Short mmCIF file of C-alpha atoms in Angstrom, two decimals:
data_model
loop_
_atom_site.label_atom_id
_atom_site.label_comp_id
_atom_site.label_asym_id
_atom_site.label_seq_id
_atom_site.Cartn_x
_atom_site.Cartn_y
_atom_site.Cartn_z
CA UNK A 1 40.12 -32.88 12.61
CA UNK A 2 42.99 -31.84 14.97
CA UNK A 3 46.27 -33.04 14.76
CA UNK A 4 47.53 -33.83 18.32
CA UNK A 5 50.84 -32.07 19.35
CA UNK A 6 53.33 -33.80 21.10
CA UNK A 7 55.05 -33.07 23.65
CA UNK A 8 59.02 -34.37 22.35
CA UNK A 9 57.35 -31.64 19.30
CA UNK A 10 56.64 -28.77 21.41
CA UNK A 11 60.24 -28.88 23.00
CA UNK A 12 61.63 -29.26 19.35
CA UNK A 13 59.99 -25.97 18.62
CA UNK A 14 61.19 -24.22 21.75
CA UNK A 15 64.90 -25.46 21.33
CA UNK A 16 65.06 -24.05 17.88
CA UNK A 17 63.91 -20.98 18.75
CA UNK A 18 66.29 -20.61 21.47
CA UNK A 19 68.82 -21.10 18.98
CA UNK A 20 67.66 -18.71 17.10
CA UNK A 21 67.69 -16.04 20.10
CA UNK A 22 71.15 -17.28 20.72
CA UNK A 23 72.77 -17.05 17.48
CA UNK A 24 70.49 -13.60 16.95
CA UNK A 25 71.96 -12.44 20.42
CA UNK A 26 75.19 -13.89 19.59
CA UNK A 27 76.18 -12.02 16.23
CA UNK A 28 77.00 -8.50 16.53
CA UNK A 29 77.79 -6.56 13.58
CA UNK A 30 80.18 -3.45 14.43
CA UNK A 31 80.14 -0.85 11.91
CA UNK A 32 83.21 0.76 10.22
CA UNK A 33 85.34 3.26 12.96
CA UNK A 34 83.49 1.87 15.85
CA UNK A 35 84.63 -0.50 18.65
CA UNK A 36 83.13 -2.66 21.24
CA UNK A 37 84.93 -3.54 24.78
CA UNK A 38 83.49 -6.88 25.55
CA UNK A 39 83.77 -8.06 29.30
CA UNK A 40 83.30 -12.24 30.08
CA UNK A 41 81.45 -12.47 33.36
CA UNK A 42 82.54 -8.81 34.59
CA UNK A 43 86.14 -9.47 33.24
CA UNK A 44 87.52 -7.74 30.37
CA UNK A 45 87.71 -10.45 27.00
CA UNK A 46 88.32 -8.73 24.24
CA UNK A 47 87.56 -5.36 21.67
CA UNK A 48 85.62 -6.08 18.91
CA UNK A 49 86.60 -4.48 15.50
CA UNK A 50 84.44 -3.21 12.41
CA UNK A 51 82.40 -6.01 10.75
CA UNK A 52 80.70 -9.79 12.07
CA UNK A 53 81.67 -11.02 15.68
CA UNK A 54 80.10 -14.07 17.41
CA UNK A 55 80.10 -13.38 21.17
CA UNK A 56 78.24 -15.75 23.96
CA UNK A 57 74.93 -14.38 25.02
CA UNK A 58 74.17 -13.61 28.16
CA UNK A 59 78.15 -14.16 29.06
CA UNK A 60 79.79 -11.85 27.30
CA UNK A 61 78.46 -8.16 27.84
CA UNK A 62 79.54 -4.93 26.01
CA UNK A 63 81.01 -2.09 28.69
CA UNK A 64 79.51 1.23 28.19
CA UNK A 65 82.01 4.09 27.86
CA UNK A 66 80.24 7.90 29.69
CA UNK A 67 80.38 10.74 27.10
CA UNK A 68 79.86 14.26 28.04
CA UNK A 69 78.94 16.16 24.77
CA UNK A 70 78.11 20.27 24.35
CA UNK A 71 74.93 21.71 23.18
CA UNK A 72 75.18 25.42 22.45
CA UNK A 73 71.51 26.88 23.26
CA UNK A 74 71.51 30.89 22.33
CA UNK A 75 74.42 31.71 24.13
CA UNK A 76 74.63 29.18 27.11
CA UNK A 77 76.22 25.87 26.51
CA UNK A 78 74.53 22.52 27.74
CA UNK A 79 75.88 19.43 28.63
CA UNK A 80 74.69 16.02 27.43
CA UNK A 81 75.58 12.79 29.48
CA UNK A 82 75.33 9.51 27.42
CA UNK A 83 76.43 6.17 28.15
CA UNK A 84 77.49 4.35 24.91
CA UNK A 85 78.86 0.77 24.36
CA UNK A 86 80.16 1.79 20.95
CA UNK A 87 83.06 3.42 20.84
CA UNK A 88 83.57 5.91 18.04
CA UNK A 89 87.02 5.95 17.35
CA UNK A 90 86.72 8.84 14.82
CA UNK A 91 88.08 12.32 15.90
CA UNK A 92 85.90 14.39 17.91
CA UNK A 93 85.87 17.86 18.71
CA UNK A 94 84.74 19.02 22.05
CA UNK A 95 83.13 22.89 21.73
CA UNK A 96 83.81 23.50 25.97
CA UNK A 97 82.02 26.86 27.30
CA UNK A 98 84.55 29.99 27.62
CA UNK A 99 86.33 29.78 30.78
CA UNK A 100 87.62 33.07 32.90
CA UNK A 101 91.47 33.41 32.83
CA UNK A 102 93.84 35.76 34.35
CA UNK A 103 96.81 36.96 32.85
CA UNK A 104 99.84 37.96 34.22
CA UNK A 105 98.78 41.55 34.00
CA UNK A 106 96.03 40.78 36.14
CA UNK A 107 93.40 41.29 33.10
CA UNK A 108 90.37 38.68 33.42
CA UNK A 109 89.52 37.78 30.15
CA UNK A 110 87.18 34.52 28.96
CA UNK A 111 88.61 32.33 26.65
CA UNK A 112 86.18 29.46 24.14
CA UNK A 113 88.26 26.95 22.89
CA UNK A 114 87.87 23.94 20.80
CA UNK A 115 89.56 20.44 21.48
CA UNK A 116 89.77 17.96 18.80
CA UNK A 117 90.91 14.02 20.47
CA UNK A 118 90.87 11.00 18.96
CA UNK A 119 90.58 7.48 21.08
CA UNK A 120 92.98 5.22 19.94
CA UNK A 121 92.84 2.42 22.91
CA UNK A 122 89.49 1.81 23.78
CA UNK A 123 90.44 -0.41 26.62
CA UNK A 124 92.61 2.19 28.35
CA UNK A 125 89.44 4.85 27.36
CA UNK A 126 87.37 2.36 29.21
CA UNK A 127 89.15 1.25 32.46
CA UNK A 128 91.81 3.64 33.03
CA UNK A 129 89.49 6.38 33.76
CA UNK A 130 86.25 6.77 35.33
CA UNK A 131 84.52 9.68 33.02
CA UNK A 132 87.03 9.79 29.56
CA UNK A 133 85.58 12.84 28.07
CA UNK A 134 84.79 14.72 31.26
CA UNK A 135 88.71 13.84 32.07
CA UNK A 136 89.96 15.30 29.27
CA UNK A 137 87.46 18.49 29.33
CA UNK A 138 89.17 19.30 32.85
CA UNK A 139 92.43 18.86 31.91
CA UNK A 140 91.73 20.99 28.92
CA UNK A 141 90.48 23.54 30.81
CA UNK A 142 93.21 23.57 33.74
CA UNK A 143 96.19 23.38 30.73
CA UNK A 144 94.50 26.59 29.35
CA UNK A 145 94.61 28.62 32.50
CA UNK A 146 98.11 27.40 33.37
CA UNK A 147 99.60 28.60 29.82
CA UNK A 148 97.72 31.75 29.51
CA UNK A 149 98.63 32.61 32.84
CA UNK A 150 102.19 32.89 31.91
CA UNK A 151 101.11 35.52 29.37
CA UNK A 152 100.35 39.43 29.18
CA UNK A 153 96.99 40.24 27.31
CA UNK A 154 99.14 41.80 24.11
CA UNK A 155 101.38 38.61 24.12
CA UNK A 156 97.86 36.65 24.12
CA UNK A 157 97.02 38.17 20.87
CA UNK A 158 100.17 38.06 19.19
CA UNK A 159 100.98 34.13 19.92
CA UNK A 160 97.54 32.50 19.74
CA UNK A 161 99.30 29.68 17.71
CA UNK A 162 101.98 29.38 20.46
CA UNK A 163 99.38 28.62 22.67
CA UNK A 164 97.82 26.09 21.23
CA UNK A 165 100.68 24.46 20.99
CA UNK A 166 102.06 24.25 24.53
CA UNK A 167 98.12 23.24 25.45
CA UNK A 168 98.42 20.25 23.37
CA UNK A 169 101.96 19.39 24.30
CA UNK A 170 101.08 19.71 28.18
CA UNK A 171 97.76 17.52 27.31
CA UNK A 172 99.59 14.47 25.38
CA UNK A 173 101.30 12.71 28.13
CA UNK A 174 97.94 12.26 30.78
CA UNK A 175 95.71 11.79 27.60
CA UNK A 176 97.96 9.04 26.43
CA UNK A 177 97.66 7.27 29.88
CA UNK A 178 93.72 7.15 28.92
CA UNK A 179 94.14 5.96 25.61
CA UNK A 180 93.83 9.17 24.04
CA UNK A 181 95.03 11.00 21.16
CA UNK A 182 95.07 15.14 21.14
CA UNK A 183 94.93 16.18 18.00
CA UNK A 184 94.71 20.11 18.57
CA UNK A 185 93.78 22.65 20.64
CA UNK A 186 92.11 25.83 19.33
CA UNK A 187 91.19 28.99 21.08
CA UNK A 188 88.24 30.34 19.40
CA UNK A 189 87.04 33.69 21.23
CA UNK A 190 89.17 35.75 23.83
CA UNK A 191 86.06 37.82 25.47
CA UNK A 192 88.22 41.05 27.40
CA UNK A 193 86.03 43.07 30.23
CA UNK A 194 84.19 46.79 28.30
CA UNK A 195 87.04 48.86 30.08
CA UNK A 196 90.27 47.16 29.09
CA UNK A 197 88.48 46.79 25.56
CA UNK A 198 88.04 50.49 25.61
CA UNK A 199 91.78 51.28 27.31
CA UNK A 200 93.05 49.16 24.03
CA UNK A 201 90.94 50.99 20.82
CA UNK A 202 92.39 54.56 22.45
CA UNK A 203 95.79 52.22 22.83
CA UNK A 204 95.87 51.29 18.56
CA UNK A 205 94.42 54.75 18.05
CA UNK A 206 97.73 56.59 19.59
CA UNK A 207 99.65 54.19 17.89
CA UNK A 208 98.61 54.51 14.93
CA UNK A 209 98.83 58.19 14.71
CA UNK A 210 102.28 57.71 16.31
CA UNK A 211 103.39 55.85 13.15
CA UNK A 212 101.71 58.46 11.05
CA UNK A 213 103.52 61.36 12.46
CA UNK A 214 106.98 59.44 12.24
CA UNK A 215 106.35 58.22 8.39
CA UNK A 216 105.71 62.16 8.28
CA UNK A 217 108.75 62.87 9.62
CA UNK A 218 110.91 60.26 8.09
CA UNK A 219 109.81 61.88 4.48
CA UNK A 220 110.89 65.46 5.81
CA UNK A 221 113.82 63.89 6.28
CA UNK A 222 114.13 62.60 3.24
CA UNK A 223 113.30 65.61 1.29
CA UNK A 224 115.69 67.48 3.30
CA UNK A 225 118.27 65.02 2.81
CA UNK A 226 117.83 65.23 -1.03
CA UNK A 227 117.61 68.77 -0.76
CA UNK A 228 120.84 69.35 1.02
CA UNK A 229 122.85 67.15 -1.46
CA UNK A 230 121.42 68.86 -4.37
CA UNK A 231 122.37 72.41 -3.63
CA UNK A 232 126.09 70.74 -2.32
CA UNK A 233 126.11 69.09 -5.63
CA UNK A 234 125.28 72.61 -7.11
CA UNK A 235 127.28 74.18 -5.50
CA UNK A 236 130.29 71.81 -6.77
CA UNK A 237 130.07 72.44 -9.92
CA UNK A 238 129.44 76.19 -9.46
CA UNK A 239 132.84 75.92 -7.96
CA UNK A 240 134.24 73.73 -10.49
CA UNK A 241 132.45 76.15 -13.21
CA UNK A 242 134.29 78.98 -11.60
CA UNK A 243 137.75 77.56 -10.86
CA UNK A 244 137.82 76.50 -14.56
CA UNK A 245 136.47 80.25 -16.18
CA UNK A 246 139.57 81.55 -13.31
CA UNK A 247 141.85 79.45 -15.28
CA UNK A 248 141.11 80.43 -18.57
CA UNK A 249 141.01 84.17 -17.26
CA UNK A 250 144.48 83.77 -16.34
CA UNK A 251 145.58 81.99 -19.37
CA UNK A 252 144.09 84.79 -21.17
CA UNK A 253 146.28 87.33 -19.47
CA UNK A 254 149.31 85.45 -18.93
CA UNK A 255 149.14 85.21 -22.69
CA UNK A 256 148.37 88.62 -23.44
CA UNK A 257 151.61 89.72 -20.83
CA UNK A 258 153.49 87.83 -22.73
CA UNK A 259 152.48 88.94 -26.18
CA UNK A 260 152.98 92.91 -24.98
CA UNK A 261 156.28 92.25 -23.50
CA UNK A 262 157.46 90.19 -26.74
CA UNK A 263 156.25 93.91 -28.41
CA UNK A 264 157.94 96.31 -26.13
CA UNK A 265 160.77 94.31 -24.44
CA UNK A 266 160.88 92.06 -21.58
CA UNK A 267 163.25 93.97 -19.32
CA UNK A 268 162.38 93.89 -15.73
CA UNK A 269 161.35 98.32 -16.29
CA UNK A 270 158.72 97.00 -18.88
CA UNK A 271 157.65 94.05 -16.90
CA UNK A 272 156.50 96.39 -13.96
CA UNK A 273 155.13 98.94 -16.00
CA UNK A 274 153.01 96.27 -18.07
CA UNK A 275 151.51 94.68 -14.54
CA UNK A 276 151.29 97.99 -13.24
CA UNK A 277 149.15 99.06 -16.41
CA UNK A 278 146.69 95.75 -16.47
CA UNK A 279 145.86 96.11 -12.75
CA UNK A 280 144.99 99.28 -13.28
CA UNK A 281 142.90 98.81 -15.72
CA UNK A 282 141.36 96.08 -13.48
CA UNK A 283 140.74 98.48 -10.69
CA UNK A 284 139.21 101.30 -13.20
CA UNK A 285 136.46 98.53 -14.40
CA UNK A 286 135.80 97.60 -10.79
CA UNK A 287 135.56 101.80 -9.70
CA UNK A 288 131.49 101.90 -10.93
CA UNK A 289 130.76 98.99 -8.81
CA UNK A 290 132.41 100.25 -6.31
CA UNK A 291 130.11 103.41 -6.72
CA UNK A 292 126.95 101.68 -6.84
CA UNK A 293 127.35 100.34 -3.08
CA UNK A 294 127.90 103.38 -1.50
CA UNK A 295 128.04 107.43 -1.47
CA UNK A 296 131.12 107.47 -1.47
CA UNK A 297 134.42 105.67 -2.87
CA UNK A 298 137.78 105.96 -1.33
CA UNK A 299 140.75 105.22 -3.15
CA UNK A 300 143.94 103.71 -1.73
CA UNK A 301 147.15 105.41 -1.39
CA UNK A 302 148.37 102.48 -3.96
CA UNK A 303 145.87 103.05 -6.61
CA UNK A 304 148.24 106.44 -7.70
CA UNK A 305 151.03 104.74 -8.09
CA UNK A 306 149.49 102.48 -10.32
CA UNK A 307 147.40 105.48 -12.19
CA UNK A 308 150.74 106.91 -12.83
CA UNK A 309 152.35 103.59 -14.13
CA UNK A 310 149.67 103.85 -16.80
CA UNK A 311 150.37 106.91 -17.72
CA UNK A 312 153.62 106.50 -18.09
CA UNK A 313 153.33 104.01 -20.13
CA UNK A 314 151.30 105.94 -22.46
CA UNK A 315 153.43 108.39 -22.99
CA UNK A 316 156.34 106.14 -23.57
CA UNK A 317 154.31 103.89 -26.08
CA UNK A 318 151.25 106.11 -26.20
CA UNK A 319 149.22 102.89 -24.97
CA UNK A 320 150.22 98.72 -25.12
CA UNK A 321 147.85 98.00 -27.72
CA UNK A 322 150.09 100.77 -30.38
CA UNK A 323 153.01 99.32 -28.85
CA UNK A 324 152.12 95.41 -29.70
CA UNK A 325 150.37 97.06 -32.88
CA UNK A 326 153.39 99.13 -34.18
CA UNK A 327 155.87 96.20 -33.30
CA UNK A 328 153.66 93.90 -35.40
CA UNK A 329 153.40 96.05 -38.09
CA UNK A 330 157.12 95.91 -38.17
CA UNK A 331 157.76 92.48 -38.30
CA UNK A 332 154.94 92.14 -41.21
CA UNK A 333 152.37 90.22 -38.81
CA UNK A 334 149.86 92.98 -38.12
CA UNK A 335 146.49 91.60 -39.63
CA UNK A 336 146.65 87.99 -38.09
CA UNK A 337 147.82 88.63 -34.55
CA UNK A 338 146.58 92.91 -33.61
CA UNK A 339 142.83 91.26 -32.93
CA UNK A 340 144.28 88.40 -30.88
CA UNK A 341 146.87 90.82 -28.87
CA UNK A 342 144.29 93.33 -28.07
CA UNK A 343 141.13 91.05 -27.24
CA UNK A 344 143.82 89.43 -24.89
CA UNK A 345 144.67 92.40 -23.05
CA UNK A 346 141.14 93.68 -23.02
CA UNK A 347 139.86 90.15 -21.36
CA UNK A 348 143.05 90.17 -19.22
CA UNK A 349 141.86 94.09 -17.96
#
C-alpha cells in the first residue's frame, strides 16, 4: 500500500538538506600553519586561523594566493604555477635556476642560489602584490646581480657569507611591504666559464709553489741564523778561553821574575838582564816554527843583544835556575820552592 507524500513533507526534506549543505559549506576546518584570506562579497572580511571557522556560504569566498614553485628535471629547472587559497605560513625555500652575473672584473660567472621566506601577513601577501612568490624570485635575482657586481671573482670566493648577507638585508625592506619575511639567502654553485677556470688552477698552482720556495727559504734562513750565532758563541768563549790561559801565562812569569830577582837581587842591572834572558828564551822556542814556514829564517838585529844578555847572565850566575837554586839552598828552602822556581821560569820561557 503506498503511503502518499505530501507536499508541506517534501519541502521539509529539501529545507533540511539545505541546511545541511549550508552548515557543511559553512564550516571550514584550517589545519595547523595554514591561513585562509576570506573576502565578503569581493571585499576583504577576515583571515582565518588553524582549527573550526563558520563562514557564510556562498558570501564569503576564500582568495587564492599564485605560487610559482621549482622543479629541477636533469639539469634544467621547471616552473610550477598554482593557485592556492591556503596559505602556508611555514618557511619555504625557493631553489631559483643559476643566473649569469658579471663581476667587476668583467668575469661572467652563473650563480644557483637558494632563498628561504616566510609569510607572516597573509593579507599584505595577498593584496599588496599581484604574483608574491614570482615578486620575491625577481627581486632575489636583481639583489644578487647588484651585490656581486660590486665584487672581483677572488673576493666572490673569499666572502660568500658577506654576500648573503647584504642580499638579505637589501631584500627585507620591499619583502616586508608584501608581508614577507626573508629568512636567508644562500648561494649554492658559482659556475666560472672553462678558461678563467683554467687561468685560476695554473693561478693556485704558482702560488702554491711560491709559498713552498719561501718556507724553503725562510728555513735557510733559519739554519743560517743558528749557524752564525753558534760559531760567534764559539768563538766567545775561544776568546774568553784564551784571554784567561794569557792571564795565567803571565801570572806564571810575573811570579817566576819575581822569584829570580828575590834570588839574585832586584837592582835595575839584574832586572834587565832577567827580561833580557826570558825573552830570549821565548824567541829560541819560537826559532823551529819559524823554520818550518820557510827556507829561510832571518834574525833581527835585536835578537843579539838579547843572545848576549843570556849569556851574560850565565856566566855571571852560570844560569837563573843555579842562581834561584844556590840562593835557596842558602837560606835552607831548597827542596820546597827549586821545583816551583824552575817550572815557573820554564812556563814563563
Amino acid at each position: 500500500m503506498d503511503l502518499p507524500v505530501s507536499p508541506g513533507l517534501i519541502i521539509a526534506l529539501i529545507v533540511v538538506v539545505i541546511g545541511i549543505l549550508i552548515i557543511a559549506k559553512g564550516l571550514v576546518i584550517v589545519r595547523q600553519s595554514e591561513v585562509m584570506v576570506i573576502e565578503r562579497l569581493g571585499s576583504f572580511n577576515r583571515v582565518l586561523e588553524s582549527g573550526i571557522n563558520i563562514i557564510v556560504p556562498f558570501i564569503d569566498q576564500p582568495r587564492a594566493i599564485t605560487m610559482i614553485r621549482y622543479r629541477k628535471m636533469g639539469e634544467e629547472y621547471q616552473a610550477i604555477t598554482s593557485s592556492e587559497s591556503r596559505i602556508d605560513r611555514r618557511e619555504t625555500v625557493m631553489d631559483f635556476p643559476g643566473q649569469p652575473v658579471v663581476t667587476t672584473d668583467n668575469v661572467t660567472v652563473r650563480i644557483n642560489g637558494a632563498l628561504y621566506y616566510q609569510i607572516i601577513d597573509p593579507k599584505r601577501a595577498v593584496y599588496e602584490v599581484e604574483n608574491m612568490s614570482q615578486a620575491v624570485e625577481v627581486l632575489a635575482k636583481t639583489t644578487l646581480r647588484s651585490v656581486v657586481g660590486k665584487m672581483e671573482l677572488d673576493k666572490l670566493f673569499e666572502s660568500r657569507a658577506e654576500v648573503n648577507n647584504e642580499i638579505q638585508a637589501a631584500m627585507e625592506e620591499p619583502a616586508s611591504k608584501w608581508g614577507v619575511k626573508i629568512s636567508r639567502v644562500e648561494v649554492q654553485d658559482i659556475a666560472m666559464p672553462e678558461e678563467v677556470e683554467s687561468a685560476m688552477r695554473l693561478q693556485m698552482a704558482a702560488e702554491r709553489k711560491r709559498r713552498a720556495t719561501v718556507t724553503e727559504a725562510e728555513g735557510e734562513k733559519s739554519a743560517a741564523i743558528a749557524m752564525a750565532q753558534g760559531q760567534r758563541e764559539s768563538a766567545i768563549l775561544n776568546a774568553q778561553g784564551d784571554k784567561e790561559s794569557a792571564i795565567l801565562r803571565a801570572q806564571g812569569e810575573q811570579e817566576s821574575i819575581k822569584l829570580v830577582l828575590g834570588a839574585i837581587g832586584d837592582s835595575e842591572e839584574n832586572k834587565r838582564t832577567v827580561v833580557g834572558y826570558l825573552l830570549g828564551q821565548s824567541y829560541i822556542k819560537a826559532l823551529p816554527t819559524m823554520a818550518k814556514e820557510g827556507e829561510r829564517v832571518f834574525v833581527p838585529y835585536e835578537s843579539s843583544a838579547l843572545l848576549g844578555s843570556m849569556g851574560m847572565f850565565r856566566e855571571m850566575a852560570g844560569s837563573p835556575e843555579d842562581a834561584v837554586a844556590s840562593h835557596l839552598q842558602a837560606s835552607g828552602n831548597r827542596s820546597s820552592l827549586r821545583g816551583g822556581v824552575v817550572g815557573g821560569a820554564a812556563s814563563g820561557g
